[in-house]
mmCIF file with all atom_site columns, C-alpha atoms in Angstrom:
data_model
loop_
_atom_site.group_PDB
_atom_site.id
_atom_site.type_symbol
_atom_site.label_atom_id
_atom_site.label_alt_id
_atom_site.label_comp_id
_atom_site.label_asym_id
_atom_site.label_entity_id
_atom_site.label_seq_id
_atom_site.pdbx_PDB_ins_code
_atom_site.Cartn_x
_atom_site.Cartn_y
_atom_site.Cartn_z
_atom_site.occupancy
_atom_site.B_iso_or_equiv
_atom_site.pdbx_formal_charge
_atom_site.auth_seq_id
_atom_site.auth_comp_id
_atom_site.auth_asym_id
_atom_site.auth_atom_id
_atom_site.pdbx_PDB_model_num
ATOM 1  C CA . MET A 1 1  ? -88.925 48.539  -142.530 1.00 58.00 ? 81  MET A CA 1
ATOM 2  C CA . LYS A 1 2  ? -91.367 45.790  -142.774 1.00 74.00 ? 82  LYS A CA 1
ATOM 3  C CA . ALA A 1 3  ? -88.802 43.314  -144.471 1.00 81.00 ? 83  ALA A CA 1
ATOM 4  C CA . PRO A 1 4  ? -86.367 43.493  -141.546 1.00 83.00 ? 84  PRO A CA 1
ATOM 5  C CA . LEU A 1 5  ? -89.039 42.971  -138.929 1.00 84.00 ? 85  LEU A CA 1
ATOM 6  C CA . THR A 1 6  ? -90.417 39.967  -140.850 1.00 89.00 ? 86  THR A CA 1
ATOM 7  C CA . ARG A 1 7  ? -86.881 38.650  -141.269 1.00 89.00 ? 87  ARG A CA 1
ATOM 8  C CA . PHE A 1 8  ? -86.158 38.980  -137.539 1.00 88.00 ? 88  PHE A CA 1
ATOM 9  C CA . ALA A 1 9  ? -89.610 37.282  -136.600 1.00 89.00 ? 89  ALA A CA 1
ATOM 10 C CA . TYR A 1 10 ? -88.812 34.244  -138.821 1.00 89.00 ? 90  TYR A CA 1
ATOM 11 C CA . VAL A 1 11 ? -85.390 34.096  -137.130 1.00 89.00 ? 91  VAL A CA 1
ATOM 12 C CA . MET A 1 12 ? -86.614 34.249  -133.787 1.00 91.00 ? 92  MET A CA 1
ATOM 13 C CA . ILE A 1 13 ? -89.329 31.593  -134.665 1.00 92.00 ? 93  ILE A CA 1
ATOM 14 C CA . PHE A 1 14 ? -86.627 29.225  -136.077 1.00 89.00 ? 94  PHE A CA 1
ATOM 15 C CA . LEU A 1 15 ? -84.379 29.527  -133.061 1.00 91.00 ? 95  LEU A CA 1
ATOM 16 C CA . VAL A 1 16 ? -87.441 29.040  -130.642 1.00 88.00 ? 96  VAL A CA 1
ATOM 17 C CA . ALA A 1 17 ? -88.322 25.906  -132.577 1.00 86.00 ? 97  ALA A CA 1
ATOM 18 C CA . VAL A 1 18 ? -84.762 24.492  -132.738 1.00 82.00 ? 98  VAL A CA 1
ATOM 19 C CA . SER A 1 19 ? -84.361 25.121  -129.000 1.00 81.00 ? 99  SER A CA 1
ATOM 20 C CA . TYR A 1 20 ? -87.494 23.373  -128.189 1.00 80.00 ? 100 TYR A CA 1
ATOM 21 C CA . ALA A 1 21 ? -86.356 20.288  -130.382 1.00 75.00 ? 101 ALA A CA 1
ATOM 22 C CA . PHE A 1 22 ? -83.055 20.432  -128.555 1.00 72.00 ? 102 PHE A CA 1
ATOM 23 C CA . PHE A 1 23 ? -84.526 20.212  -125.161 1.00 71.00 ? 103 PHE A CA 1
ATOM 24 C CA . ALA A 1 24 ? -87.690 18.221  -125.680 1.00 73.00 ? 104 ALA A CA 1
ATOM 25 C CA . PHE A 1 25 ? -86.994 15.411  -127.966 1.00 72.00 ? 105 PHE A CA 1
ATOM 26 C CA . PRO A 1 26 ? -85.226 11.993  -126.664 1.00 67.00 ? 106 PRO A CA 1
ATOM 27 C CA . LYS A 1 27 ? -82.125 12.694  -128.328 1.00 71.00 ? 107 LYS A CA 1
ATOM 28 C CA . GLY A 1 28 ? -81.867 16.112  -126.882 1.00 70.00 ? 108 GLY A CA 1
ATOM 29 C CA . VAL A 1 29 ? -79.943 17.451  -123.736 1.00 72.00 ? 109 VAL A CA 1
ATOM 30 C CA . HIS A 1 30 ? -80.788 14.565  -121.560 1.00 77.00 ? 110 HIS A CA 1
ATOM 31 C CA . ALA A 1 31 ? -79.434 11.960  -123.783 1.00 78.00 ? 111 ALA A CA 1
ATOM 32 C CA . TRP A 1 32 ? -76.260 13.915  -124.452 1.00 80.00 ? 112 TRP A CA 1
ATOM 33 C CA . GLN A 1 33 ? -75.663 14.154  -120.713 1.00 86.00 ? 113 GLN A CA 1
ATOM 34 C CA . GLU A 1 34 ? -76.121 10.481  -120.358 1.00 89.00 ? 114 GLU A CA 1
ATOM 35 C CA . LYS A 1 35 ? -73.748 9.811   -123.036 1.00 90.00 ? 115 LYS A CA 1
ATOM 36 C CA . GLN A 1 36 ? -71.297 12.279  -121.433 1.00 93.00 ? 116 GLN A CA 1
ATOM 37 C CA . ARG A 1 37 ? -71.675 10.300  -118.054 1.00 96.00 ? 117 ARG A CA 1
ATOM 38 C CA . GLN A 1 38 ? -71.145 7.128   -119.765 1.00 97.00 ? 118 GLN A CA 1
ATOM 39 C CA . VAL A 1 39 ? -67.939 8.257   -121.618 1.00 97.00 ? 119 VAL A CA 1
ATOM 40 C CA . GLN A 1 40 ? -66.551 9.546   -118.241 1.00 97.00 ? 120 GLN A CA 1
ATOM 41 C CA . GLU A 1 41 ? -67.270 6.391   -116.558 1.00 98.00 ? 121 GLU A CA 1
ATOM 42 C CA . MET A 1 42 ? -65.531 4.386   -119.469 1.00 98.00 ? 122 MET A CA 1
ATOM 43 C CA . GLU A 1 43 ? -62.467 6.817   -119.354 1.00 98.00 ? 123 GLU A CA 1
ATOM 44 C CA . LYS A 1 44 ? -62.097 6.161   -115.538 1.00 98.00 ? 124 LYS A CA 1
ATOM 45 C CA . HIS A 1 45 ? -62.501 2.546   -116.093 1.00 98.00 ? 125 HIS A CA 1
ATOM 46 C CA . ASN A 1 46 ? -59.952 2.485   -118.740 1.00 98.00 ? 126 ASN A CA 1
ATOM 47 C CA . ALA A 1 47 ? -57.283 4.737   -116.676 1.00 97.00 ? 127 ALA A CA 1
ATOM 48 C CA . LYS A 1 48 ? -57.769 1.974   -113.793 1.00 98.00 ? 128 LYS A CA 1
ATOM 49 C CA . LEU A 1 49 ? -57.187 -0.863  -116.449 1.00 98.00 ? 129 LEU A CA 1
ATOM 50 C CA . ALA A 1 50 ? -54.162 1.001   -117.716 1.00 97.00 ? 130 ALA A CA 1
ATOM 51 C CA . ARG A 1 51 ? -52.780 1.396   -114.218 1.00 98.00 ? 131 ARG A CA 1
ATOM 52 C CA . GLU A 1 52 ? -53.247 -2.263  -113.620 1.00 97.00 ? 132 GLU A CA 1
ATOM 53 C CA . VAL A 1 53 ? -51.550 -3.303  -116.900 1.00 97.00 ? 133 VAL A CA 1
ATOM 54 C CA . GLU A 1 54 ? -48.533 -0.799  -115.903 1.00 97.00 ? 134 GLU A CA 1
ATOM 55 C CA . ARG A 1 55 ? -48.435 -2.435  -112.512 1.00 96.00 ? 135 ARG A CA 1
ATOM 56 C CA . GLN A 1 56 ? -48.354 -5.919  -113.992 1.00 95.00 ? 136 GLN A CA 1
ATOM 57 C CA . LYS A 1 57 ? -45.604 -5.033  -116.587 1.00 96.00 ? 137 LYS A CA 1
ATOM 58 C CA . GLU A 1 58 ? -43.624 -3.515  -113.636 1.00 95.00 ? 138 GLU A CA 1
ATOM 59 C CA . HIS A 1 59 ? -44.011 -6.766  -111.687 1.00 92.00 ? 139 HIS A CA 1
ATOM 60 C CA . ILE A 1 60 ? -42.912 -8.956  -114.952 1.00 92.00 ? 140 ILE A CA 1
ATOM 61 C CA . ASN A 1 61 ? -39.820 -6.731  -115.341 1.00 93.00 ? 141 ASN A CA 1
ATOM 62 C CA . ARG A 1 62 ? -38.848 -7.251  -111.710 1.00 91.00 ? 142 ARG A CA 1
ATOM 63 C CA . LEU A 1 63 ? -39.219 -11.112 -112.025 1.00 90.00 ? 143 LEU A CA 1
ATOM 64 C CA . ASN A 1 64 ? -37.097 -11.091 -115.127 1.00 92.00 ? 144 ASN A CA 1
ATOM 65 C CA . SER A 1 65 ? -34.343 -9.037  -113.521 1.00 93.00 ? 145 SER A CA 1
ATOM 66 C CA . ASN A 1 66 ? -34.338 -10.395 -110.136 1.00 91.00 ? 146 ASN A CA 1
ATOM 67 C CA . PRO A 1 67 ? -33.819 -14.267 -109.872 1.00 89.00 ? 147 PRO A CA 1
ATOM 68 C CA . SER A 1 68 ? -34.298 -14.280 -106.062 1.00 89.00 ? 148 SER A CA 1
ATOM 69 C CA . GLU A 1 69 ? -37.734 -12.696 -106.576 1.00 89.00 ? 149 GLU A CA 1
ATOM 70 C CA . GLN A 1 70 ? -38.414 -15.268 -109.349 1.00 88.00 ? 150 GLN A CA 1
ATOM 71 C CA . GLU A 1 71 ? -37.796 -17.980 -106.947 1.00 86.00 ? 151 GLU A CA 1
ATOM 72 C CA . LEU A 1 72 ? -40.034 -16.695 -104.293 1.00 85.00 ? 152 LEU A CA 1
ATOM 73 C CA . GLU A 1 73 ? -42.900 -16.134 -106.773 1.00 87.00 ? 153 GLU A CA 1
ATOM 74 C CA . ILE A 1 74 ? -42.500 -19.591 -107.879 1.00 84.00 ? 154 ILE A CA 1
ATOM 75 C CA . ARG A 1 75 ? -42.385 -20.992 -104.432 1.00 82.00 ? 155 ARG A CA 1
ATOM 76 C CA . LYS A 1 76 ? -45.436 -19.149 -103.539 1.00 82.00 ? 156 LYS A CA 1
ATOM 77 C CA . ARG A 1 77 ? -47.570 -19.920 -106.426 1.00 84.00 ? 157 ARG A CA 1
ATOM 78 C CA . LEU A 1 78 ? -46.864 -23.420 -106.934 1.00 82.00 ? 158 LEU A CA 1
ATOM 79 C CA . LYS A 1 79 ? -45.863 -24.247 -103.437 1.00 77.00 ? 159 LYS A CA 1
ATOM 80 C CA . LEU A 1 80 ? -42.614 -25.810 -104.318 1.00 79.00 ? 160 LEU A CA 1
ATOM 81 C CA . LEU A 1 81 ? -39.956 -26.488 -101.668 1.00 81.00 ? 161 LEU A CA 1
ATOM 82 C CA . HIS A 1 82 ? -36.244 -27.329 -101.486 1.00 80.00 ? 162 HIS A CA 1
ATOM 83 C CA . PRO A 1 83 ? -35.226 -30.594 -100.328 1.00 85.00 ? 163 PRO A CA 1
ATOM 84 C CA . ASN A 1 84 ? -35.477 -31.120 -96.696  1.00 85.00 ? 164 ASN A CA 1
ATOM 85 C CA . GLU A 1 85 ? -38.088 -28.131 -96.318  1.00 81.00 ? 165 GLU A CA 1
ATOM 86 C CA . LYS A 1 86 ? -41.409 -28.549 -94.732  1.00 81.00 ? 166 LYS A CA 1
ATOM 87 C CA . LEU A 1 87 ? -44.431 -26.333 -95.629  1.00 74.00 ? 167 LEU A CA 1
ATOM 88 C CA . TYR A 1 88 ? -47.387 -25.909 -93.017  1.00 78.00 ? 168 TYR A CA 1
ATOM 89 C CA . ILE A 1 89 ? -50.679 -24.594 -94.681  1.00 74.00 ? 169 ILE A CA 1
ATOM 90 C CA . MET A 1 90 ? -52.815 -23.432 -92.047  1.00 80.00 ? 170 MET A CA 1
ATOM 91 C CA . GLY A 1 91 ? -55.563 -21.949 -94.537  1.00 74.00 ? 171 GLY A CA 1
ATOM 92 C CA . ASP A 1 92 ? -56.020 -19.772 -97.351  1.00 69.00 ? 172 ASP A CA 1
ATOM 93 C CA . PRO A 1 93 ? -55.785 -16.178 -95.906  1.00 66.00 ? 173 PRO A CA 1
ATOM 94 C CA . ASP A 1 94 ? -57.482 -14.838 -99.147  1.00 68.00 ? 174 ASP A CA 1
ATOM 95 C CA . SER A 1 95 ? -60.763 -16.744 -98.586  1.00 64.00 ? 175 SER A CA 1
ATOM 96 C CA . LYS A 1 96 ? -63.189 -15.923 -96.049  1.00 61.00 ? 176 LYS A CA 1
ATOM 97 C CA . PRO A 1 97 ? -64.208 -18.841 -93.531  1.00 55.00 ? 177 PRO A CA 1
ATOM 98 C CA . ALA A 1 98 ? -67.513 -20.606 -94.145  1.00 54.00 ? 178 ALA A CA 1
ATOM 99 C CA . ARG A 1 99 ? -70.131 -19.889 -91.659  1.00 52.00 ? 179 ARG A CA 1
#
């Protein structure tokens, strides 16, 4: 009867020591939770980048398949005009005015 009780006591002491080490040391639960948070943050960032890449691929496919959209994009980016056309640039709408 003494051997099973001693074995049980050793198992309990071992489990308590392992639990303490898991929670108390720097590479314990807190570090694991921080790593999990970083992984989730990176997964969200990767998903956002994947959506952006997909959007750009669709835009390129539209430009490849539609010559009129190509022309509009070229005219917009390079500010090219047909002969006898005039372009009035009133300001850059993307930038904020200086104070």
